[in-house]
Structures are given as C-alpha cells and as structure tokens.
CSV table of C-alpha atoms in Angstrom, one decimal:
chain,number,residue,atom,x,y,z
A,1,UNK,CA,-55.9,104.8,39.7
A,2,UNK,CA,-55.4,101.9,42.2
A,3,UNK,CA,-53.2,99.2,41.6
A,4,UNK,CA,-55.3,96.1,40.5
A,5,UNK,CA,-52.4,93.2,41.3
A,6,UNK,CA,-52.6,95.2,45.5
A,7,UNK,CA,-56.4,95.1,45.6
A,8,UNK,CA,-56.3,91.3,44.4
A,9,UNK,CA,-53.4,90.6,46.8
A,10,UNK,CA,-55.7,92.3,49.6
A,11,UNK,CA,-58.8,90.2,48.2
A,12,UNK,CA,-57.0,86.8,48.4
A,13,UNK,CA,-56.1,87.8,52.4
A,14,UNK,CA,-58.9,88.8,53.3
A,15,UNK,CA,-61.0,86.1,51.8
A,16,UNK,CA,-58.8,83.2,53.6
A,17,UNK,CA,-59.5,84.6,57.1
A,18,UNK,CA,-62.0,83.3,59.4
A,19,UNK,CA,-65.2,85.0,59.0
A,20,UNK,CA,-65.4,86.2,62.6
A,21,UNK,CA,-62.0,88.5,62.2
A,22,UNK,CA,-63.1,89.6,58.5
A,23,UNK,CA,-65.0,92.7,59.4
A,24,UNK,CA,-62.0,93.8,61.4
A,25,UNK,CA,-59.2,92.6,58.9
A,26,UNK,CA,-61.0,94.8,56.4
A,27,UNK,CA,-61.5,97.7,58.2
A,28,UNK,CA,-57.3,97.1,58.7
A,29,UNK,CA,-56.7,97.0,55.3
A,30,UNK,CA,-59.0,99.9,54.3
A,31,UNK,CA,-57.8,102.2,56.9
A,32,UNK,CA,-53.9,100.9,55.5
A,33,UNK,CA,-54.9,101.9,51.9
A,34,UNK,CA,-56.4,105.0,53.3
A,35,UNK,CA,-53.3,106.7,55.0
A,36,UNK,CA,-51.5,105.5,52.2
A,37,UNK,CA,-53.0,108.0,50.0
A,38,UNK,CA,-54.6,105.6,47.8
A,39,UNK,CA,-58.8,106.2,48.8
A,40,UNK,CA,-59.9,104.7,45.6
A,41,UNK,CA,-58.4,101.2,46.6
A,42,UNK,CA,-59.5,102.1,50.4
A,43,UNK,CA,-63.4,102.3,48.9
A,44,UNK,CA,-62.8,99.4,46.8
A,45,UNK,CA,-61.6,97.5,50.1
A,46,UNK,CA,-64.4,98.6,52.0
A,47,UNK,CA,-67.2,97.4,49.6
A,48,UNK,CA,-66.0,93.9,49.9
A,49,UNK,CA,-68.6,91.5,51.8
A,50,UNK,CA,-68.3,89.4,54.3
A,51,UNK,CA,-68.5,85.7,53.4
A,52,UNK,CA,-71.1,83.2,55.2
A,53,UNK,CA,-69.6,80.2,56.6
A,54,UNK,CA,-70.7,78.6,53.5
A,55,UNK,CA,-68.8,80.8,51.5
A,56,UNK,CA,-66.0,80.5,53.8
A,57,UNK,CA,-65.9,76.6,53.5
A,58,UNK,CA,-65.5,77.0,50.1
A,59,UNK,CA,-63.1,79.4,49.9
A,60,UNK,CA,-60.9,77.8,52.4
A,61,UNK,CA,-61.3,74.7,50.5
A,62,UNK,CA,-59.9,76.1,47.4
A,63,UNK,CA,-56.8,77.2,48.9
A,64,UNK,CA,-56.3,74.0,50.7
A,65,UNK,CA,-56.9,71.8,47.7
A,66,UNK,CA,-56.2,73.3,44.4
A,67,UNK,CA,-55.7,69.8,42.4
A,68,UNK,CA,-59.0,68.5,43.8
A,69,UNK,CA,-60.6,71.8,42.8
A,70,UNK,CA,-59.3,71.6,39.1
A,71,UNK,CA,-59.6,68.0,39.1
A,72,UNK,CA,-63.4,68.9,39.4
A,73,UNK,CA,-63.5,71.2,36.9
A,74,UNK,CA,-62.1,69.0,34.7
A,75,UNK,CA,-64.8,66.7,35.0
A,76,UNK,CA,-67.4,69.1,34.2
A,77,UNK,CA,-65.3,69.8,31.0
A,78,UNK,CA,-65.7,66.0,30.2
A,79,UNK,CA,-68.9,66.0,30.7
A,80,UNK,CA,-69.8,69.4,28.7
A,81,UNK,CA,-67.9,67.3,26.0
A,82,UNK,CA,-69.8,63.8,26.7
A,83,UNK,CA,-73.1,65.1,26.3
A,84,UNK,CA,-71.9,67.3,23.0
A,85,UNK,CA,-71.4,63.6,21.5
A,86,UNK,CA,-74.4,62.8,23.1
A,87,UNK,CA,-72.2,59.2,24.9
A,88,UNK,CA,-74.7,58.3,27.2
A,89,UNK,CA,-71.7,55.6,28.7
A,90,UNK,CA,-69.1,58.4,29.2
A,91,UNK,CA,-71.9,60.8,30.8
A,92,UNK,CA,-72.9,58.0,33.4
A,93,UNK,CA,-69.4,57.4,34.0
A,94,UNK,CA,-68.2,61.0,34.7
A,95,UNK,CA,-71.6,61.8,36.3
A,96,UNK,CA,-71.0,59.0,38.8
A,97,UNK,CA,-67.1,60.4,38.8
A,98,UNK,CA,-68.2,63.9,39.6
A,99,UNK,CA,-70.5,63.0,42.4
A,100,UNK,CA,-67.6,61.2,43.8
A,101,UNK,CA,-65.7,64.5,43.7
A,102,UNK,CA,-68.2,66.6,45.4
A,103,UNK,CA,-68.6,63.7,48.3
A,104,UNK,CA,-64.8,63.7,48.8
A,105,UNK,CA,-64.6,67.8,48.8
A,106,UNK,CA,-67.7,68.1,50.9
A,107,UNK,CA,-66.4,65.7,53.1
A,108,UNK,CA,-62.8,67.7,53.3
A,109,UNK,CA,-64.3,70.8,53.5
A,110,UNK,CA,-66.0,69.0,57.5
A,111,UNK,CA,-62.7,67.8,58.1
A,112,UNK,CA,-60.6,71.6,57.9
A,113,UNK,CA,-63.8,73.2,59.4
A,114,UNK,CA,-62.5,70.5,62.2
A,115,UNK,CA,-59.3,71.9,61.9
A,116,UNK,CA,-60.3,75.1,62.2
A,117,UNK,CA,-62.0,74.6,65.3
A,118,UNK,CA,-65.8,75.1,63.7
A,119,UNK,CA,-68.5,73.2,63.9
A,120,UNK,CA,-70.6,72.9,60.5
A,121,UNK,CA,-74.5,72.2,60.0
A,122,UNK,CA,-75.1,69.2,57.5
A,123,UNK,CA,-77.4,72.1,55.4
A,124,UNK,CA,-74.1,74.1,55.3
A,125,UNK,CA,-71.9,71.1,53.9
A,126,UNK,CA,-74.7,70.2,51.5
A,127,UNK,CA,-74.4,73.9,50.1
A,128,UNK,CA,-71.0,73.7,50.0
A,129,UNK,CA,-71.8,70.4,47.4
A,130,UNK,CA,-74.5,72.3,45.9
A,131,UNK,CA,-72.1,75.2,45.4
A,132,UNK,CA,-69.3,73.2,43.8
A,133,UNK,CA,-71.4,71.9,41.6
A,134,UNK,CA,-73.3,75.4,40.8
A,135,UNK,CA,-69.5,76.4,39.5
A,136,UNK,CA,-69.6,73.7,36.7
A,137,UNK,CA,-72.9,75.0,34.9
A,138,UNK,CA,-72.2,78.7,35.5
A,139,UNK,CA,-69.2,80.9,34.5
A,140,UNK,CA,-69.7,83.1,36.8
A,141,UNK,CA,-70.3,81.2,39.9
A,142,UNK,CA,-66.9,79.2,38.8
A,143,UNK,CA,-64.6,82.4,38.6
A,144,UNK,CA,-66.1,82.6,41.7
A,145,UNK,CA,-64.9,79.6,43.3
A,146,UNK,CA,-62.1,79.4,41.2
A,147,UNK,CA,-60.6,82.6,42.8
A,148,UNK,CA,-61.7,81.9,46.6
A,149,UNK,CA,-64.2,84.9,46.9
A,150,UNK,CA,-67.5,83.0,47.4
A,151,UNK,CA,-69.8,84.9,49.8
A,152,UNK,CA,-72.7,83.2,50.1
A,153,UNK,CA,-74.0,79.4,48.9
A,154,UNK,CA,-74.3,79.2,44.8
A,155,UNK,CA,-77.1,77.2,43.1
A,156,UNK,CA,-77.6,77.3,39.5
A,157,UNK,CA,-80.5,78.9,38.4
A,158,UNK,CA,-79.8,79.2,34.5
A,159,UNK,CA,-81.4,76.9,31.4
A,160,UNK,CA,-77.8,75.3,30.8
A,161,UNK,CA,-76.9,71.4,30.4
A,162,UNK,CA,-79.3,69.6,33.1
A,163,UNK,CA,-76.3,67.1,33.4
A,164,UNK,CA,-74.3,70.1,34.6
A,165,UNK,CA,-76.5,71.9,36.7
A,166,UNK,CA,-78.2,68.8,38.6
A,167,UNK,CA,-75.8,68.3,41.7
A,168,UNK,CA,-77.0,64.9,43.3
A,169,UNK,CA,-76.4,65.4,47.1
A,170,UNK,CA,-73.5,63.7,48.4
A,171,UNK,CA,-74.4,60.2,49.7
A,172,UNK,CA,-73.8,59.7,53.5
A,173,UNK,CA,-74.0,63.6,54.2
A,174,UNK,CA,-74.9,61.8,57.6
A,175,UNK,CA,-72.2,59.8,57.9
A,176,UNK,CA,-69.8,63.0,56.5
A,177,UNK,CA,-71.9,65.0,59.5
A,178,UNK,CA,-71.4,62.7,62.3
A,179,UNK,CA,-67.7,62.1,61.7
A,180,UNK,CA,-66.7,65.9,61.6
A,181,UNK,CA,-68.6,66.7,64.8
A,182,UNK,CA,-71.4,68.6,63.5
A,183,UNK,CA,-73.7,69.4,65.7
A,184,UNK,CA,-77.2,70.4,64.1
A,185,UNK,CA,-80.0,67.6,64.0
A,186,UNK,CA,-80.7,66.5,60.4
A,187,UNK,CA,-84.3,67.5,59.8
A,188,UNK,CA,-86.6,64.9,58.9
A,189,UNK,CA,-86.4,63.7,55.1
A,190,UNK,CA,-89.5,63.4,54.5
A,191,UNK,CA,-90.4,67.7,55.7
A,192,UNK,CA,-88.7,69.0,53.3
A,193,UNK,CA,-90.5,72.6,54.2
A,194,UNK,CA,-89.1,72.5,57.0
A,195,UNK,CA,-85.4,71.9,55.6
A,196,UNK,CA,-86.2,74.9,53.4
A,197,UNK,CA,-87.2,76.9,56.6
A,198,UNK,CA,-84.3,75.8,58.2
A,199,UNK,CA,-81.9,77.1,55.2
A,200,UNK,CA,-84.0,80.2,55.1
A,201,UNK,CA,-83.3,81.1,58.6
A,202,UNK,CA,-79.7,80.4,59.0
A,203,UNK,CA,-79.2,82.1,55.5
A,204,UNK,CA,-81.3,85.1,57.7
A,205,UNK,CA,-79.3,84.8,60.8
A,206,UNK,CA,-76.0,85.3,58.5
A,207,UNK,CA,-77.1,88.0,56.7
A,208,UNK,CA,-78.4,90.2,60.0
A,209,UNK,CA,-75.1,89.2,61.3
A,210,UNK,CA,-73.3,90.4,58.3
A,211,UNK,CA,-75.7,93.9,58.8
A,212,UNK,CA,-74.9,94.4,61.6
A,213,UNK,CA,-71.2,94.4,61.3
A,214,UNK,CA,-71.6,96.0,58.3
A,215,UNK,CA,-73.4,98.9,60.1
A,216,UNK,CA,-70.6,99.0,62.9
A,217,UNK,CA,-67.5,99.4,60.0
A,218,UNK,CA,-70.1,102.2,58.4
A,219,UNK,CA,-70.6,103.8,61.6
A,220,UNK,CA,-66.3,103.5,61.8
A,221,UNK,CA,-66.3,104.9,58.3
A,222,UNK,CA,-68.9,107.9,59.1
A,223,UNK,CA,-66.9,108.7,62.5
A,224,UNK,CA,-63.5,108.7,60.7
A,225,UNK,CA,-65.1,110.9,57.9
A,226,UNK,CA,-66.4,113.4,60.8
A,227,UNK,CA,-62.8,113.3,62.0
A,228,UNK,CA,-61.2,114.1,58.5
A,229,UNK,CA,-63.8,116.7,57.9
A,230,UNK,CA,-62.9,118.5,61.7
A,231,UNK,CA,-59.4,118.5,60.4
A,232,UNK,CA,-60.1,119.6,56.6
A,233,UNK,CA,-62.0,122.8,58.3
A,234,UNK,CA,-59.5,123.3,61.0
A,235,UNK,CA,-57.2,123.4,57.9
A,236,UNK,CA,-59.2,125.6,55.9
A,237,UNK,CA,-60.1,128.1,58.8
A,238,UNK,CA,-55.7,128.2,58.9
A,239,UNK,CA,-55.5,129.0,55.0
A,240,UNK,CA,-58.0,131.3,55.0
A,241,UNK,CA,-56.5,133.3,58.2
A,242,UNK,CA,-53.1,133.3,56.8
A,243,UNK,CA,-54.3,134.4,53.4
A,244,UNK,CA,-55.9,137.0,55.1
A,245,UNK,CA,-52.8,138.2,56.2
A,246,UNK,CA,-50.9,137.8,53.2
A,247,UNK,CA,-53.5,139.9,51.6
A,248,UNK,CA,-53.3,142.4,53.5
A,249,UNK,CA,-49.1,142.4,53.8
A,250,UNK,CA,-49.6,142.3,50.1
A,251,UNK,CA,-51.7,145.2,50.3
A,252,UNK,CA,-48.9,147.0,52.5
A,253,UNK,CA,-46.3,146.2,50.4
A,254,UNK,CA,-48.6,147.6,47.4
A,255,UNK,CA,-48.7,150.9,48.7
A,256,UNK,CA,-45.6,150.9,49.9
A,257,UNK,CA,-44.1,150.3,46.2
A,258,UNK,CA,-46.6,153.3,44.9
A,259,UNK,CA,-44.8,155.6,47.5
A,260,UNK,CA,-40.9,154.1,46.5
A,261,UNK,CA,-42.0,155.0,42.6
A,262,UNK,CA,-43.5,158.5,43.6
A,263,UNK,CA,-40.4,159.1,46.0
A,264,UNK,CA,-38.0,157.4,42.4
A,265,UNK,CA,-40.1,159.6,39.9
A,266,UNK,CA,-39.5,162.9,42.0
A,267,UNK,CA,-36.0,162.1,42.4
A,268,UNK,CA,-35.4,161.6,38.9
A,269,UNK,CA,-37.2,164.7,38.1
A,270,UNK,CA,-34.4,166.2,40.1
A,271,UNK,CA,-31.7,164.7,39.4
A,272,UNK,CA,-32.2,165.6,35.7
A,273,UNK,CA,-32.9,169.2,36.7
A,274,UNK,CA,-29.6,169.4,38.8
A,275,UNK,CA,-27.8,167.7,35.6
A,276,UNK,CA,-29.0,170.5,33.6
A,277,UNK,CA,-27.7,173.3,36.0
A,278,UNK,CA,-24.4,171.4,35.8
A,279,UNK,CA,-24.5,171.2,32.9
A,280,UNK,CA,-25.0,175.5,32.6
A,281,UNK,CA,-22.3,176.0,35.2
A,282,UNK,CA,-19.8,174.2,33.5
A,283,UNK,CA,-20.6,176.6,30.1
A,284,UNK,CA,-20.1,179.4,32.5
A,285,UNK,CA,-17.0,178.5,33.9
A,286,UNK,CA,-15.3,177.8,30.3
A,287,UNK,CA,-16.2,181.2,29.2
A,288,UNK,CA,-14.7,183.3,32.3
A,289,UNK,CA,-12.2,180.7,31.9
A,290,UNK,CA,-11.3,181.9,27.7
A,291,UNK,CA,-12.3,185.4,29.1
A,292,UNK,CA,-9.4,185.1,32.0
A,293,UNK,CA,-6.9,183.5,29.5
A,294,UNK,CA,-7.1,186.2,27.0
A,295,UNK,CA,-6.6,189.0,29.4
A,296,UNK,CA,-3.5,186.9,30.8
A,297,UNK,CA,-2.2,187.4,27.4
C-alpha cells in the first residue's frame, strides 16, 4: 500500500507548478514512483489532472496567501452564523466584508499571474472570484481550495444559504484587468450570450489542450508498458529455458541416483554374502585349529 503523507507531498508539488510544465512534472513523478517499486502510488500519480489557468490561479493563490485565504473562510463562518440568528445588520456587514475579500484576492491573484509572467482574461479572474466564493457554500469545493488542488473554475450549484452561494462580481474587474496587463477585450455588458460563449470556449480550448497532453503522457504510458512487457517476456523466455534445463539435469541426476541405489543394493547383497563366508571360514579354522592342538598333545 502507498504511502498517503508521499502521494500528498507529490500532490502539493505538482499542483504549485505552472500549468505548462505539469504534464511533464507528472510524468517525472510517476515514472520516480514507478522505478521505485511502488506502482500503486505511480497510478495514483498518473490520474492526477492537469489544472486550467483558473484552477492554477487559485491554487497558486492559496500558497501565496494563506491568512487572506482563512481570513475568507472566516467570513463565510460569520455569515453561516449571521443568517442562523437571522441579523440582517451583521449579514450586510459581512456580506459587504466578504465581497471586499474576493476583490482584494481576485485582484492579487492578477498581480502574481504578473509575477509569473502570464497574462490573465478578465473571465478567468472573475472565475477565480466566482470560485472563492463557490468554496464558502460547498464543502467540497472548499477542501478543494483549502488544499491547492483546484482544476478547473467552481460555481455552486447546490440549494444551500443564498447569502453563501451568491458571489457578487468584484467591482472594478476592469480596473483589476487593466492594471495587471490583461489582455482579452471585456465583452459587451449588455451580450451576456456572448460572455457565456466566450467562457464556453476558453473552458473548450483548456480542456482539448489538457486531451491532448493527456493523450501524449498515455501514449508515454502505453510505450513504456510495451517496453516492460518486451522485457517481462524476454524474462520469461530465460526462466523457461533454464528450467528446461534444470529439468532435464534433474532428470539426469534422477536416473543417475536409481543406478547409485541398484549399484548400493547389489553391493550390499554382497557384502553380506562375503560376511557370511567369513564368517564359515573362521568356524573352520577353529576347529582344525582344536583338531591340531589335541594331536600336539
């Protein structure tokens, strides 16, 4: 059995790398796990996906800003709690708080793209916000982002507390846009089919991109599985050969104990028939023997 801590170890590094060198880093850590003897962790290295840029942005900004991150989580604990009292003041207030919060991330996740050297659509930073706020109305979607593995963009698509779920769009996602150096053209406000479009087929363009790779590391796979199973025959066409051999040395060595008990059992046979003439001659010679002596006499 694999060792859970090294498969989350591997998990957290491969998740914090850019996603053009994941395919590669993975197929690395696979192959590692592989020649190490473990193949269960090896499979369960391989299955991971590759994360969109969106996913990416939010993993990276996890690692970069754990207190924001919890800070954020906290609020959607406060407000869990407001709207259990049903304080309509305290729900405005930390509603207004966590909007604040998802601005400010959204906006640092432009700036370490920046960092990074990437340039970010407006769409992809207002999944990113749509994301973060995702993880405070769904458990799942939070352990998510809590542990850095997002892969694609999160929305919340459940029938929990609509003061959880509803993620306002950052204000100035313009402004945010312009100052990171994104390139993509906001699409008009007022098309909001053709924003959708727009999602749809960048959400497309990642996912054939991500097939693609995916098919190139399974092609990898299926060519290194050829090779093992070349070598696993060459080995067993060896084993078989020398056991072939051994069989029939075994065989040799079988007959040639049958003759050594024949040859043994005769020469017993023999030996116990001399022992008995000994045995006679001996009698004979102490009679002439008492016969000699009393004529001596």
């Amino acid at each position: 059995m694999s060792d859970p801590l090294a498969f989350d170890d591997i998990a957290d590094s491969l998740y914090s790398v850019d996603p053009s060198q994941f395919v590669a880093a993975r197929k690395d850590a696979a192959a590692l796990a592989k020649d190490s003897g473990d193949r269960a962790l090896s499979k369960s290295i391989a299955a991971l996906r590759k994360p969109t840029v969106v996913g990416w942005l939010v993993n990276h900004l996890v690692r970069e800003e754990p207190d924001d991150i919890a800070d954020l989580f906290d609020l959607g604990d406060g407000l869990r709690e407001a709207q259990r009292k049903s304080d309509t003041t305290e729900l405005r207030s930390l509603s207004a708080a966590r909007q604040k919060a998802i601005r400010s991330l959204t906006s640092r996740a432009a700036e370490l793209a920046r960092a990074q050297g990437k340039t970010v659509s407006e769409d992809a930073l207002r999944e990113v916000g749509q994301t973060l706020g995702a993880a405070l109305a769904d458990p799942e979607i939070a352990e998510r982002v809590r542990s850095g593995r997002v892969i694609i963009a999160e929305s919340y698509s459940g029938f929990g507390p609509a003061i959880l779920s509803l993620v306002p769009e950052p204000d100035g996602a313009q402004d945010i846009s312009a100052s990171e150096g994104i390139s993509d053209e906001e699409p008009p406000a007022n098309d909001p089919a053709r924003n959708e479009a727009r999602r749809a087929l960048a959400t497309a363009r990642d996912a054939l991109t991500e097939a693609r790779e995916d098919e190139a590391s399974a092609r990898d796979s299926a060519e290194s599985a050829d090779s093992d199973l070349d070598t696993a025959q060459s080995t067993l066409a060896k084993a078989k050969e020398r056991l072939t051999r051994l069989r029939a040395e075994l065989h040799a060595a079988e007959e040639e104990e049958a003759d050594a008990r024949k040859t043994e059992t005769a020469a017993a046979r023999e030996a116990r028939r001399l022992h008995r003439v000994l045995i006679d001659a001996e009698d004979r010679t102490t009679e002439l023997q008492r016969a000699f002596d009393e004529l001596a006499h």
